Structure formats: structure tokens, C-alpha cells
Amino acid sequence: MADIVRQGRPQTPEFRRGGSLLAALMAASALVLALPAGAASHSGKASHAKTAGAKSGKAAVGASRSAQKDKAGAREARGSRESRSVREAREAREARDAKGAKTQARLKRGAVATAATAAAGTAAVAEARGTRKAPPAGAIQEASNAEARLIAIYELFGRGQARPALAKARELVRDYPNFQLAQLVYGDLLASQVPAAHSLSDAASVARLKGNPAMAELQEESRRRLQALRERPPPNTVPSQFLELSTRSRYAIAIDASRSRLYLLENGDKGLKLVADYYISVGKSGIDKSVEGDARTPLGVYFITSSLDPKSLKDLYGAGALPINYPNAYDQRRGKTGGGIWLHGTPSQQYARAPLASDGCVVMANPDLRQLLRKVQIGATPVVTARSLQWISQPQAEKDAQSFTSAINAWKDARTQGNEAQLKKFYLPDFQRQAKKSADGNSIVRDEMEYAQGRRIQLKDVSYLHWRDSEDTMVATFGEVFEGERSGRMRRQYWLRQGGEWKLFHEEILG
């Protein structure tokens, strides 16, 4: 949720019915609790300027009072059946009611409770809204449904449809009582219904809410969700790391830390296709993990190594966990330490965590993780974690792979031809196979020559994953079949480009 406070004043852009989604989303930035002292009244006036004068103000008062009662849903349903004139008359009487001060106080307490929810989790929600209960286990929503509903609320508000937005927000927090950001938006919508004459005047309370770190985290979460949804990957593109992916890997995962987003790509006969994306959290200290305990999420090319049963895990990890192979060979080459990096869920009391919240793991909402658990393949699903993903076309990916394809084919041909001198050029002096360092540069070459025995080699099920930071690396996974055989080794190799030439520094025999 973008910050609308610029130069100490709330900015309220104009919106038109049928306008762009971006404009609609920006309209939802009217966070009353985030405004500077004294701005709440101004916000109320700006809100009224978008409506049809007194008639809209009366409806707003009725909506706010309705939302403060335990039977809000029933009252709204009844109100929708009343004629407009009857409803307006009733709401006008309510606006003049001598109990207006009490209503204002109740609204203020509700707003503070909403902010407290961000800091204390759903225990505060349950206390502030005692009659609200968690949905039964069988009512688990589909992945990303909660986020889609939240964005729909933003859009409704942006179109000036505050009442429908409030109704949708009420339903969302009913279905997901542990979704703190939804609770905040619900509270903001309630506050937006208050006429200027009844707006919050306790500047100290508003200032305290604005300074609450939990509020800042929720605003940043909202901003990142909106950014990822309006800055979509171009059609028919893939993350630049995926130069080629074997169809044995049915899915691939790419994480963009700058957008707090995990992208799920399905791999078919026509290549990779984006099929879903989810909000995620990373390490509380950020990214680019280097040492154990630094609370950072690693950057690089990894693979899912296992799937942990949630029954064996603490509640902190939610619906399950998918460990990845950090530190990989490239990490170890650069002296990086640590481990235990997982993709996992959230505690039962929390729908989503702040963008920077974990000890280094990638954290997803439990409904989203459950979707992912049904897709991944142990040992075969790649996970790219990047500072910021760059998306390229498939032809560009093929072009970028050409130099490496030539190098690995030359390595293969040198083995077939028994050219020991040529083969040796492809290995760095510190090459390692598995975790055991070879005795010298010649031993691995002799092993390869003896294994090939001059036979022709076919590479199959090839995957090339490109990683570029201060150096240029490639992770190549493939099977090889010798002439006259039906099966052979599966290898995973780590290559480094030095002086324009690709060199091998690590290899794992997978089977």
C-alpha cells in the first residue's frame, strides 16, 4: 500500500469508473492510521468530495455504525433491502443522535485494536472482535485467494465504491481472521466512513500508531504486494537464469526478493510458463547470506532436497517445509557458511509475515505453501533466489545459452576422442567431485578417459541454470548415455567462466 503522505499532507488522486487498475490500487492508499497528526480530518473531507454531498455522508455514518456492531452483517443485509429514502432518513437520524460521541469512541477503539493486531497477531483480533471464529479446517481457501480478494477491495475503494469495499473487507477478515493486513484495511475502511465532523482528533494516538513498527511492516507488505501485481512479468518470458530446463523438472521456482514474490513456472513441451505467484517473506536482515546466523536469505541457484512432514515441525513452520541445498558448491567455494534454509509456512496465528521477518528462510502463507507442496519434485525442482529477477524471451534464453552449449559439447567430444590434453583444459586445478577433492589435476581426467573408453556420448534431459553476480557461473544437470547402452549417469556440474572460457570446478553424480 503506497504511502500517500507527501510533504505532510494526504494526497487524494482523482479516479474514474473503469479506470486503470493502477489508479484503483493507488486509491486504496488512504490509510487513516498512517496520516500525520491532524490529517485525519482532511482525509475525511477529501473522501466526501468524491461523493454526492450530504447523502453520501449519511450513508458513511450508517456504514461505520453498522460495522461496529456484532450483527453488522445482518444489519447490512437488512439495509440493502430497504428503500433508499427510508434508509437515508434512518441514517440521518443516526447522524444526529446524541450518542454520536459514544459511536466515535467505539470507532477509535476499533482502529487502535486494528493496529494492535499487526503487533500482537490474531489474539488481539479475537479479543477486539470476540464473536469472530476461525474457519473450519475444511474451509481452507485456494492459494492466493485471500490476496486476490484484498486487491479487489482496493479496486472497489479506488472506484469510489466504499460500501461494497467495506462489505468485502468484512468477509475477508471473517474468512482469514489471522490476515493482519486485511484487518488493517478493514479498519481503514471503517475509518473512511466517518464524516469530517466526527473524524479522529486525538493527534497523539494517531502519531503513536504511525510510529508503531508493526504498522510500518504492514504498509511495506501492502506496498510490495501491489508492486508485484502491477509490475507483471512480460508475456512469454522466463527468468534469465533458466536458459534450458529438462521436462523431467515439471516445475521451477523463482524468487524476487525486491518484490517479496515467489513465481511458480510450469515446464511443458513449449517451455516454461508462469502459472502462479505468491507473496513471501525473507530474512529479517535481508538477502545475500554469507555466514551462519546472519538472518539473511541466500542468493543463487538451488534445488529442493526434501519435504518435511508438518507433524514433525513446530507451529512456527506452518503447513510444512521444503529444504534447499544451501550452501551449494558455489557458495562453499566462496567460503559461505550456515544451513537449514527452507521454504516453509507461517504460524497458525499469522496468515503472512512481514517482508523481512525470518532467520533466513523463505516464508509463505500456509494455503500458498500447500499449493506448492503438490507441485515440487525432490531433487528436481530448481529454486532461484534473486535480488531482482530479469525476465527474457525464450529466443534470448537460447541465445544466452549458446556459448555454454558449445563448451559442454566440446568437453563431451574430448572424452569421446580420448584427447587428454584437451579434456584437461576444462577443469580448474581445485576441481572437486562430490565432497572429495581429487588428488591432482590429472586423476580426474584419467577417470573420465577410462569411463568413456572412446565411446560416443549422448546428453539428455539437459538443464542449464545461469547465475551471475561478481562472477559468471552455470549449473548444468544432465544424463549421459554411451553408445550401445540404455542408461547412464546423471550429473550436476558447476561451471565458472574465466577469461571468456567455461571451466569446471565441481561435480555431483546424482545416480
Short mmCIF file of C-alpha atoms in Angstrom, two decimals:
data_model
loop_
_atom_site.label_atom_id
_atom_site.label_comp_id
_atom_site.label_asym_id
_atom_site.label_seq_id
_atom_site.Cartn_x
_atom_site.Cartn_y
_atom_site.Cartn_z
CA MET A 1 0.00 0.00 0.00
CA ALA A 2 1.76 3.08 -1.21
CA ASP A 3 2.28 5.93 1.26
CA ILE A 4 0.00 8.82 0.34
CA VAL A 5 1.56 11.24 2.77
CA ARG A 6 3.72 13.64 0.80
CA GLN A 7 5.03 16.92 2.23
CA GLY A 8 2.94 16.37 5.34
CA ARG A 9 -0.41 16.26 3.51
CA PRO A 10 -2.53 13.32 2.32
CA GLN A 11 -2.76 13.20 -1.46
CA THR A 12 -6.10 12.05 -2.86
CA PRO A 13 -5.90 11.46 -6.63
CA GLU A 14 -8.98 11.53 -8.80
CA PHE A 15 -10.40 8.24 -10.09
CA ARG A 16 -12.85 7.40 -12.77
CA ARG A 17 -15.08 4.39 -13.10
CA GLY A 18 -13.47 1.95 -15.49
CA GLY A 19 -10.01 3.49 -14.99
CA SER A 20 -6.77 1.52 -14.85
CA LEU A 21 -6.08 -0.96 -12.10
CA LEU A 22 -3.05 1.07 -11.07
CA ALA A 23 -5.20 4.09 -10.36
CA ALA A 24 -7.65 1.95 -8.44
CA LEU A 25 -4.91 0.46 -6.32
CA MET A 26 -3.40 3.83 -5.55
CA ALA A 27 -6.77 5.00 -4.25
CA ALA A 28 -6.60 2.38 -1.53
CA SER A 29 -3.58 4.14 -0.07
CA ALA A 30 -5.83 6.27 2.15
CA LEU A 31 -4.64 4.79 5.43
CA VAL A 32 -6.14 6.99 8.13
CA LEU A 33 -3.89 5.50 10.78
CA ALA A 34 -0.77 6.34 8.76
CA LEU A 35 -1.61 10.00 8.26
CA PRO A 36 0.34 12.69 10.13
CA ALA A 37 -1.27 14.44 13.06
CA GLY A 38 -4.29 16.49 12.03
CA ALA A 39 -4.59 14.88 8.62
CA ALA A 40 -7.47 12.58 9.50
CA SER A 41 -9.95 15.42 9.23
CA HIS A 42 -8.53 16.45 5.88
CA SER A 43 -8.82 12.88 4.66
CA GLY A 44 -12.44 12.77 5.67
CA LYS A 45 -13.15 15.94 3.71
CA ALA A 46 -11.36 14.59 0.64
CA SER A 47 -13.39 11.43 0.85
CA HIS A 48 -16.62 13.43 0.94
CA ALA A 49 -15.53 15.44 -2.09
CA LYS A 50 -15.76 12.24 -4.12
CA THR A 51 -19.34 11.56 -3.15
CA ALA A 52 -22.69 13.19 -3.70
CA GLY A 53 -22.59 15.56 -0.71
CA ALA A 54 -24.74 15.08 2.36
CA LYS A 55 -26.39 11.97 1.04
CA SER A 56 -23.04 10.17 0.85
CA GLY A 57 -22.07 11.45 4.30
CA LYS A 58 -25.22 9.99 5.82
CA ALA A 59 -24.55 6.65 4.19
CA ALA A 60 -20.98 6.73 5.53
CA VAL A 61 -22.17 7.27 9.10
CA GLY A 62 -24.63 4.41 8.77
CA ALA A 63 -21.89 2.14 7.44
CA SER A 64 -19.47 2.94 10.26
CA ARG A 65 -22.09 2.39 12.95
CA SER A 66 -23.18 -0.84 11.29
CA ALA A 67 -19.62 -2.15 11.23
CA GLN A 68 -19.21 -1.56 14.98
CA LYS A 69 -21.92 -3.99 16.00
CA ASP A 70 -21.63 -7.75 16.34
CA LYS A 71 -24.58 -8.18 13.98
CA ALA A 72 -23.11 -5.98 11.29
CA GLY A 73 -23.66 -8.48 8.51
CA ALA A 74 -27.34 -8.92 9.30
CA ARG A 75 -27.91 -5.19 9.55
CA GLU A 76 -26.22 -4.52 6.22
CA ALA A 77 -28.33 -7.18 4.56
CA ARG A 78 -31.44 -5.62 6.03
CA GLY A 79 -30.33 -2.15 4.98
CA SER A 80 -29.83 -3.28 1.40
CA ARG A 81 -33.47 -4.35 1.26
CA GLU A 82 -34.79 -1.04 2.49
CA SER A 83 -35.76 1.65 0.07
CA ARG A 84 -33.22 4.43 -0.41
CA SER A 85 -35.43 7.13 1.07
CA VAL A 86 -36.17 5.09 4.21
CA ARG A 87 -32.54 4.22 4.68
CA GLU A 88 -31.41 7.82 4.23
CA ALA A 89 -33.96 9.05 6.75
CA ARG A 90 -32.88 6.45 9.27
CA GLU A 91 -29.20 7.22 8.75
CA ALA A 92 -29.86 10.95 9.08
CA ARG A 93 -31.48 10.36 12.46
CA GLU A 94 -28.49 8.28 13.49
CA ALA A 95 -26.14 11.05 12.43
CA ARG A 96 -27.97 13.47 14.74
CA ASP A 97 -28.23 11.01 17.56
CA ALA A 98 -26.98 12.27 20.91
CA LYS A 99 -24.90 9.09 21.16
CA GLY A 100 -22.60 10.23 18.37
CA ALA A 101 -19.74 10.80 20.81
CA LYS A 102 -20.02 7.24 22.04
CA THR A 103 -20.00 5.99 18.47
CA GLN A 104 -16.84 7.95 17.77
CA ALA A 105 -15.12 6.50 20.82
CA ARG A 106 -16.06 2.97 19.80
CA LEU A 107 -14.69 3.55 16.30
CA LYS A 108 -11.45 4.87 17.71
CA ARG A 109 -11.05 1.82 19.93
CA GLY A 110 -11.66 -0.37 16.90
CA ALA A 111 -8.95 1.45 14.94
CA VAL A 112 -6.45 1.04 17.77
CA ALA A 113 -7.36 -2.64 18.03
CA THR A 114 -6.66 -2.98 14.31
CA ALA A 115 -3.18 -1.55 14.78
CA ALA A 116 -2.62 -3.78 17.79
CA THR A 117 -3.47 -6.77 15.63
CA ALA A 118 -0.44 -6.03 13.48
CA ALA A 119 1.83 -6.24 16.52
CA ALA A 120 0.19 -8.95 18.58
CA GLY A 121 -1.35 -11.25 15.96
CA THR A 122 -4.76 -12.74 15.98
CA ALA A 123 -5.09 -12.92 19.74
CA ALA A 124 -5.83 -9.18 19.64
CA VAL A 125 -8.26 -9.72 16.79
CA ALA A 126 -10.15 -12.32 18.75
CA GLU A 127 -10.30 -10.04 21.77
CA ALA A 128 -11.42 -6.99 19.78
CA ARG A 129 -13.98 -9.00 17.80
CA GLY A 130 -14.94 -11.67 20.27
CA THR A 131 -17.62 -13.28 18.16
CA ARG A 132 -15.38 -13.90 15.15
CA LYS A 133 -14.19 -17.50 14.84
CA ALA A 134 -11.56 -19.16 12.67
CA PRO A 135 -12.91 -21.03 9.64
CA PRO A 136 -13.11 -24.81 9.97
CA ALA A 137 -10.22 -26.89 8.64
CA GLY A 138 -12.25 -27.94 5.62
CA ALA A 139 -12.81 -24.31 4.61
CA ILE A 140 -9.20 -23.67 3.57
CA GLN A 141 -9.21 -21.17 0.72
CA GLU A 142 -7.34 -21.70 -2.53
CA ALA A 143 -3.83 -20.31 -2.88
CA SER A 144 -3.63 -16.55 -3.38
CA ASN A 145 -7.41 -16.24 -2.95
CA ALA A 146 -7.00 -14.04 0.10
CA GLU A 147 -4.63 -11.73 -1.72
CA ALA A 148 -6.88 -11.59 -4.78
CA ARG A 149 -9.79 -10.61 -2.56
CA LEU A 150 -7.69 -7.94 -0.86
CA ILE A 151 -6.75 -6.42 -4.22
CA ALA A 152 -10.41 -6.48 -5.26
CA ILE A 153 -11.17 -4.44 -2.15
CA TYR A 154 -8.51 -1.91 -3.13
CA GLU A 155 -10.02 -1.67 -6.58
CA LEU A 156 -13.55 -1.15 -5.29
CA PHE A 157 -12.40 1.62 -3.00
CA GLY A 158 -10.47 3.21 -5.85
CA ARG A 159 -13.65 3.34 -7.91
CA GLY A 160 -15.42 5.18 -5.13
CA GLN A 161 -17.41 2.11 -4.03
CA ALA A 162 -16.58 2.35 -0.34
CA ARG A 163 -19.63 0.46 0.92
CA PRO A 164 -19.04 -2.65 -1.23
CA ALA A 165 -15.35 -2.47 -0.34
CA LEU A 166 -16.22 -2.44 3.36
CA ALA A 167 -18.55 -5.42 2.93
CA LYS A 168 -15.85 -7.37 1.08
CA ALA A 169 -13.27 -6.47 3.73
CA ARG A 170 -15.61 -7.68 6.47
CA GLU A 171 -15.99 -11.01 4.66
CA LEU A 172 -12.25 -11.30 4.15
CA VAL A 173 -11.35 -10.84 7.81
CA ARG A 174 -14.13 -13.24 8.73
CA ASP A 175 -12.61 -15.94 6.49
CA TYR A 176 -8.99 -15.08 7.36
CA PRO A 177 -9.03 -13.69 10.92
CA ASN A 178 -5.23 -14.05 11.10
CA PHE A 179 -4.58 -11.89 8.00
CA GLN A 180 -3.24 -8.77 9.71
CA LEU A 181 -3.02 -6.64 6.58
CA ALA A 182 -6.66 -7.38 5.79
CA GLN A 183 -7.56 -6.36 9.34
CA LEU A 184 -5.74 -3.06 8.85
CA VAL A 185 -7.52 -2.37 5.56
CA TYR A 186 -10.83 -3.22 7.20
CA GLY A 187 -10.10 -0.73 9.99
CA ASP A 188 -9.11 1.90 7.45
CA LEU A 189 -12.34 1.41 5.53
CA LEU A 190 -14.32 1.77 8.73
CA ALA A 191 -12.45 4.98 9.49
CA SER A 192 -13.01 6.27 5.96
CA GLN A 193 -16.76 6.13 6.56
CA VAL A 194 -16.60 8.73 9.34
CA PRO A 195 -17.71 12.24 8.26
CA ALA A 196 -15.26 15.10 8.78
CA ALA A 197 -17.26 16.34 11.77
CA HIS A 198 -16.76 13.01 13.53
CA SER A 199 -13.17 12.25 12.47
CA LEU A 200 -10.44 11.34 14.92
CA SER A 201 -8.97 14.30 16.75
CA ASP A 202 -6.54 12.58 19.13
CA ALA A 203 -3.32 13.53 17.36
CA ALA A 204 -1.17 11.78 19.96
CA SER A 205 -2.89 8.43 19.41
CA VAL A 206 -2.59 8.72 15.64
CA ALA A 207 1.10 9.65 15.98
CA ARG A 208 1.72 6.60 18.16
CA LEU A 209 0.05 4.35 15.63
CA LYS A 210 2.09 5.83 12.82
CA GLY A 211 5.29 5.19 14.77
CA ASN A 212 4.40 1.59 15.55
CA PRO A 213 6.95 -0.70 13.78
CA ALA A 214 4.20 -3.26 13.12
CA MET A 215 2.24 -0.61 11.22
CA ALA A 216 5.29 0.18 9.09
CA GLU A 217 5.71 -3.53 8.35
CA LEU A 218 2.11 -3.86 7.24
CA GLN A 219 2.40 -0.84 4.99
CA GLU A 220 5.57 -2.28 3.43
CA GLU A 221 3.86 -5.64 2.95
CA SER A 222 1.00 -3.92 1.18
CA ARG A 223 3.34 -1.84 -0.97
CA ARG A 224 5.20 -4.93 -2.13
CA ARG A 225 2.06 -6.86 -2.88
CA LEU A 226 0.78 -4.01 -5.02
CA GLN A 227 4.13 -3.53 -6.74
CA ALA A 228 4.30 -7.19 -7.74
CA LEU A 229 0.74 -7.13 -9.05
CA ARG A 230 1.09 -4.03 -11.17
CA GLU A 231 4.62 -4.76 -12.43
CA ARG A 232 3.90 -8.10 -14.03
CA PRO A 233 6.47 -10.15 -15.96
CA PRO A 234 6.10 -9.56 -19.71
CA PRO A 235 4.13 -12.28 -21.53
CA ASN A 236 6.09 -15.24 -22.89
CA THR A 237 9.19 -14.54 -20.83
CA VAL A 238 11.20 -16.51 -18.28
CA PRO A 239 13.64 -15.52 -15.53
CA SER A 240 17.06 -15.02 -17.11
CA GLN A 241 18.56 -17.82 -15.02
CA PHE A 242 16.51 -20.50 -16.80
CA LEU A 243 18.36 -20.94 -20.08
CA GLU A 244 17.19 -24.52 -20.53
CA LEU A 245 15.17 -26.83 -18.32
CA SER A 246 14.60 -30.55 -18.81
CA THR A 247 10.98 -31.68 -18.93
CA ARG A 248 11.90 -34.03 -16.08
CA SER A 249 11.57 -30.92 -13.95
CA ARG A 250 7.85 -30.26 -14.18
CA TYR A 251 8.03 -27.01 -12.24
CA ALA A 252 10.57 -24.32 -11.42
CA ILE A 253 10.59 -21.69 -8.68
CA ALA A 254 11.98 -18.17 -8.97
CA ILE A 255 12.07 -15.72 -6.06
CA ASP A 256 12.32 -11.96 -6.47
CA ALA A 257 13.36 -10.57 -3.09
CA SER A 258 12.82 -6.94 -4.15
CA ARG A 259 9.12 -7.68 -4.70
CA SER A 260 8.71 -10.26 -1.91
CA ARG A 261 7.42 -12.61 -4.59
CA LEU A 262 7.73 -16.28 -5.46
CA TYR A 263 6.93 -17.22 -9.05
CA LEU A 264 5.91 -20.77 -9.96
CA LEU A 265 6.59 -21.81 -13.54
CA GLU A 266 5.27 -24.94 -15.20
CA ASN A 267 7.57 -26.71 -17.64
CA GLY A 268 5.95 -28.28 -20.70
CA ASP A 269 6.70 -29.12 -24.31
CA LYS A 270 6.65 -25.42 -25.19
CA GLY A 271 8.95 -24.43 -22.35
CA LEU A 272 8.35 -22.60 -19.10
CA LYS A 273 5.10 -20.80 -18.40
CA LEU A 274 4.24 -18.68 -15.37
CA VAL A 275 1.24 -20.28 -13.66
CA ALA A 276 1.14 -18.70 -10.19
CA ASP A 277 2.92 -16.26 -7.91
CA TYR A 278 2.78 -15.68 -4.19
CA TYR A 279 3.79 -13.13 -1.57
CA ILE A 280 6.76 -14.28 0.52
CA SER A 281 8.96 -13.09 3.38
CA VAL A 282 12.75 -13.33 3.56
CA GLY A 283 15.39 -12.86 6.25
CA LYS A 284 14.97 -10.08 8.78
CA SER A 285 18.43 -8.78 7.82
CA GLY A 286 17.68 -9.02 4.12
CA ILE A 287 19.35 -11.17 1.48
CA ASP A 288 22.78 -12.38 0.30
CA LYS A 289 23.54 -14.77 3.14
CA SER A 290 27.23 -15.29 3.84
CA VAL A 291 27.70 -16.58 7.39
CA GLU A 292 25.74 -18.71 9.79
CA GLY A 293 23.33 -16.74 11.96
CA ASP A 294 23.28 -13.58 9.84
CA ALA A 295 19.47 -13.83 9.38
CA ARG A 296 19.81 -13.37 5.63
CA THR A 297 18.30 -15.32 2.75
CA PRO A 298 20.85 -16.73 0.30
CA LEU A 299 21.00 -15.73 -3.35
CA GLY A 300 21.74 -18.31 -6.02
CA VAL A 301 20.62 -21.46 -7.80
CA TYR A 302 19.36 -24.24 -5.54
CA PHE A 303 17.23 -27.38 -5.56
CA ILE A 304 14.54 -28.78 -3.28
CA THR A 305 16.17 -31.59 -1.29
CA SER A 306 13.26 -32.94 0.78
CA SER A 307 9.77 -32.28 2.09
CA LEU A 308 9.30 -32.24 5.86
CA ASP A 309 6.11 -33.53 7.45
CA PRO A 310 4.38 -30.67 9.29
CA LYS A 311 3.54 -33.08 12.10
CA SER A 312 7.24 -33.25 12.90
CA LEU A 313 7.67 -29.46 12.91
CA LYS A 314 6.94 -26.67 15.34
CA ASP A 315 3.96 -24.43 14.73
CA LEU A 316 6.37 -21.72 13.52
CA TYR A 317 6.80 -23.59 10.22
CA GLY A 318 3.14 -23.90 9.43
CA ALA A 319 1.91 -26.33 6.77
CA GLY A 320 5.31 -27.86 6.02
CA ALA A 321 8.86 -27.16 4.90
CA LEU A 322 10.95 -27.64 1.78
CA PRO A 323 14.70 -27.52 2.50
CA ILE A 324 17.06 -26.37 -0.26
CA ASN A 325 20.73 -27.24 -0.79
CA TYR A 326 22.30 -24.10 0.64
CA PRO A 327 25.26 -23.82 0.74
CA ASN A 328 25.72 -25.17 -2.78
CA ALA A 329 29.11 -25.78 -4.39
CA TYR A 330 29.48 -22.18 -5.49
CA ASP A 331 28.62 -20.92 -2.00
CA GLN A 332 31.19 -23.23 -0.47
CA ARG A 333 33.81 -22.15 -2.96
CA ARG A 334 33.37 -18.58 -1.71
CA GLY A 335 33.52 -19.61 1.94
CA LYS A 336 29.86 -19.10 2.77
CA THR A 337 28.56 -20.87 5.87
CA GLY A 338 25.29 -21.73 7.54
CA GLY A 339 22.48 -24.03 6.54
CA GLY A 340 18.92 -25.03 7.30
CA ILE A 341 17.39 -22.75 4.66
CA TRP A 342 13.80 -23.81 3.98
CA LEU A 343 10.71 -22.70 2.16
CA HIS A 344 8.07 -23.03 4.87
CA GLY A 345 4.69 -21.82 6.09
CA THR A 346 3.51 -19.45 8.79
CA PRO A 347 2.39 -19.98 12.40
CA SER A 348 -1.29 -20.74 12.88
CA GLN A 349 -1.79 -17.31 14.49
CA GLN A 350 -0.43 -15.47 11.46
CA TYR A 351 -1.56 -15.52 7.82
CA ALA A 352 1.55 -13.80 6.47
CA ARG A 353 4.74 -12.36 7.90
CA ALA A 354 6.44 -9.04 7.25
CA PRO A 355 8.63 -8.77 4.12
CA LEU A 356 11.76 -9.04 6.29
CA ALA A 357 10.90 -11.43 9.10
CA SER A 358 12.63 -14.83 9.04
CA ASP A 359 16.03 -16.09 10.17
CA GLY A 360 16.93 -16.63 6.52
CA CYS A 361 14.19 -18.93 5.25
CA VAL A 362 11.59 -18.09 2.62
CA VAL A 363 8.16 -17.92 4.28
CA MET A 364 4.79 -18.30 2.54
CA ALA A 365 1.17 -18.24 3.67
CA ASN A 366 0.04 -21.77 4.50
CA PRO A 367 -2.59 -22.02 1.74
CA ASP A 368 0.05 -20.97 -0.80
CA LEU A 369 2.59 -23.44 0.56
CA ARG A 370 0.07 -26.27 0.31
CA GLN A 371 -0.30 -25.49 -3.38
CA LEU A 372 3.47 -25.58 -3.78
CA LEU A 373 3.85 -28.86 -1.89
CA ARG A 374 1.69 -30.57 -4.52
CA LYS A 375 3.93 -29.37 -7.35
CA VAL A 376 7.57 -29.75 -6.33
CA GLN A 377 9.79 -32.73 -7.08
CA ILE A 378 12.51 -33.66 -4.62
CA GLY A 379 15.93 -33.16 -6.18
CA ALA A 380 14.49 -31.96 -9.49
CA THR A 381 12.71 -28.67 -8.78
CA PRO A 382 15.14 -25.75 -9.10
CA VAL A 383 14.81 -22.71 -6.84
CA VAL A 384 16.39 -19.45 -7.96
CA THR A 385 16.57 -16.73 -5.32
CA ALA A 386 17.50 -13.36 -6.81
CA ARG A 387 17.75 -9.80 -5.61
CA SER A 388 15.61 -8.81 -8.59
CA LEU A 389 14.52 -11.09 -11.42
CA GLN A 390 15.14 -10.14 -15.02
CA TRP A 391 12.68 -11.68 -17.49
CA ILE A 392 13.79 -12.58 -21.01
CA SER A 393 12.19 -14.17 -24.07
CA GLN A 394 12.76 -17.81 -24.94
CA PRO A 395 14.80 -16.91 -28.06
CA GLN A 396 17.00 -14.70 -25.86
CA ALA A 397 17.48 -17.57 -23.40
CA GLU A 398 18.55 -19.85 -26.25
CA LYS A 399 20.99 -17.22 -27.47
CA ASP A 400 22.46 -16.74 -23.99
CA ALA A 401 22.99 -20.50 -23.71
CA GLN A 402 24.97 -20.83 -26.94
CA SER A 403 28.46 -20.23 -25.57
CA PHE A 404 27.95 -22.69 -22.74
CA THR A 405 26.34 -25.30 -25.01
CA SER A 406 29.44 -25.14 -27.20
CA ALA A 407 31.70 -25.59 -24.18
CA ILE A 408 29.90 -28.62 -22.74
CA ASN A 409 29.73 -30.27 -26.16
CA ALA A 410 33.47 -29.72 -26.56
CA TRP A 411 34.02 -31.31 -23.13
CA LYS A 412 31.89 -34.29 -24.19
CA ASP A 413 33.73 -34.68 -27.52
CA ALA A 414 37.15 -34.56 -25.85
CA ARG A 415 36.15 -37.54 -23.75
CA THR A 416 34.90 -39.46 -26.78
CA GLN A 417 38.05 -38.69 -28.74
CA GLY A 418 40.35 -39.62 -25.89
CA ASN A 419 42.02 -36.22 -26.12
CA GLU A 420 43.55 -35.98 -22.66
CA ALA A 421 45.27 -32.64 -23.18
CA GLN A 422 42.09 -31.03 -24.50
CA LEU A 423 39.96 -32.54 -21.73
CA LYS A 424 42.27 -31.24 -19.02
CA LYS A 425 41.69 -27.66 -20.17
CA PHE A 426 38.08 -27.84 -18.93
CA TYR A 427 38.99 -28.45 -15.27
CA LEU A 428 40.15 -25.90 -12.73
CA PRO A 429 43.08 -27.06 -10.54
CA ASP A 430 40.83 -27.16 -7.44
CA PHE A 431 38.06 -29.19 -9.11
CA GLN A 432 36.05 -31.34 -6.73
CA ARG A 433 33.78 -34.29 -7.33
CA GLN A 434 31.10 -34.65 -4.67
CA ALA A 435 32.74 -33.52 -1.43
CA LYS A 436 36.04 -35.28 -2.04
CA LYS A 437 38.87 -33.37 -3.65
CA SER A 438 40.76 -35.21 -6.38
CA ALA A 439 44.41 -35.97 -5.73
CA ASP A 440 45.66 -33.93 -8.67
CA GLY A 441 44.54 -32.38 -11.93
CA ASN A 442 45.39 -35.48 -13.92
CA SER A 443 43.47 -38.08 -11.88
CA ILE A 444 40.00 -36.82 -12.78
CA VAL A 445 40.96 -36.62 -16.45
CA ARG A 446 42.19 -40.23 -16.38
CA ASP A 447 38.97 -41.32 -14.66
CA GLU A 448 36.90 -39.69 -17.39
CA MET A 449 39.00 -41.19 -20.17
CA GLU A 450 38.70 -44.68 -18.72
CA TYR A 451 34.97 -44.28 -18.16
CA ALA A 452 34.30 -43.10 -21.72
CA GLN A 453 36.58 -45.62 -23.44
CA GLY A 454 36.27 -43.70 -26.68
CA ARG A 455 32.53 -44.32 -26.99
CA ARG A 456 30.14 -41.72 -28.36
CA ILE A 457 28.13 -39.94 -25.68
CA GLN A 458 24.63 -38.53 -25.87
CA LEU A 459 23.48 -35.93 -23.37
CA LYS A 460 19.78 -35.98 -22.45
CA ASP A 461 17.40 -34.30 -20.00
CA VAL A 462 19.60 -31.23 -20.05
CA SER A 463 19.12 -28.22 -17.74
CA TYR A 464 21.27 -25.09 -17.77
CA LEU A 465 20.76 -22.58 -14.94
CA HIS A 466 22.78 -19.39 -15.23
CA TRP A 467 23.87 -17.35 -12.21
CA ARG A 468 25.72 -14.08 -12.48
CA ASP A 469 26.90 -11.85 -9.64
CA SER A 470 30.56 -10.90 -9.23
CA GLU A 471 31.31 -14.00 -11.31
CA ASP A 472 29.61 -15.88 -14.12
CA THR A 473 28.51 -19.44 -13.26
CA MET A 474 26.39 -22.20 -14.75
CA VAL A 475 24.73 -25.14 -13.06
CA ALA A 476 24.28 -27.94 -15.60
CA THR A 477 22.25 -31.06 -14.85
CA PHE A 478 22.04 -33.85 -17.42
CA GLY A 479 22.02 -37.54 -18.07
CA GLU A 480 24.54 -39.20 -20.33
CA VAL A 481 24.10 -42.37 -22.32
CA PHE A 482 27.01 -44.09 -24.01
CA GLU A 483 26.67 -45.73 -27.38
CA GLY A 484 25.28 -49.24 -27.00
CA GLU A 485 23.73 -48.57 -23.57
CA ARG A 486 20.21 -47.65 -22.48
CA SER A 487 21.02 -45.66 -19.37
CA GLY A 488 23.90 -43.92 -17.72
CA ARG A 489 24.93 -41.40 -15.10
CA MET A 490 23.04 -38.33 -14.01
CA ARG A 491 25.43 -35.47 -13.34
CA ARG A 492 25.19 -31.99 -11.89
CA GLN A 493 28.12 -29.77 -12.74
CA TYR A 494 29.15 -26.29 -11.62
CA TRP A 495 31.00 -24.23 -14.19
CA LEU A 496 32.77 -20.89 -13.87
CA ARG A 497 33.61 -18.55 -16.74
CA GLN A 498 37.20 -17.32 -16.58
CA GLY A 499 38.77 -15.22 -19.30
CA GLY A 500 35.84 -15.95 -21.60
CA GLU A 501 36.18 -19.75 -21.21
CA TRP A 502 33.98 -22.09 -19.19
CA LYS A 503 35.79 -24.21 -16.56
CA LEU A 504 34.53 -26.99 -14.30
CA PHE A 505 35.06 -26.58 -10.55
CA HIS A 506 32.58 -29.05 -9.04
CA GLU A 507 30.53 -32.10 -9.99
CA GLU A 508 27.97 -34.30 -8.28
CA ILE A 509 26.99 -37.75 -9.51
CA LEU A 510 23.25 -37.95 -8.86
CA GLY A 511 22.71 -41.54 -9.94
#
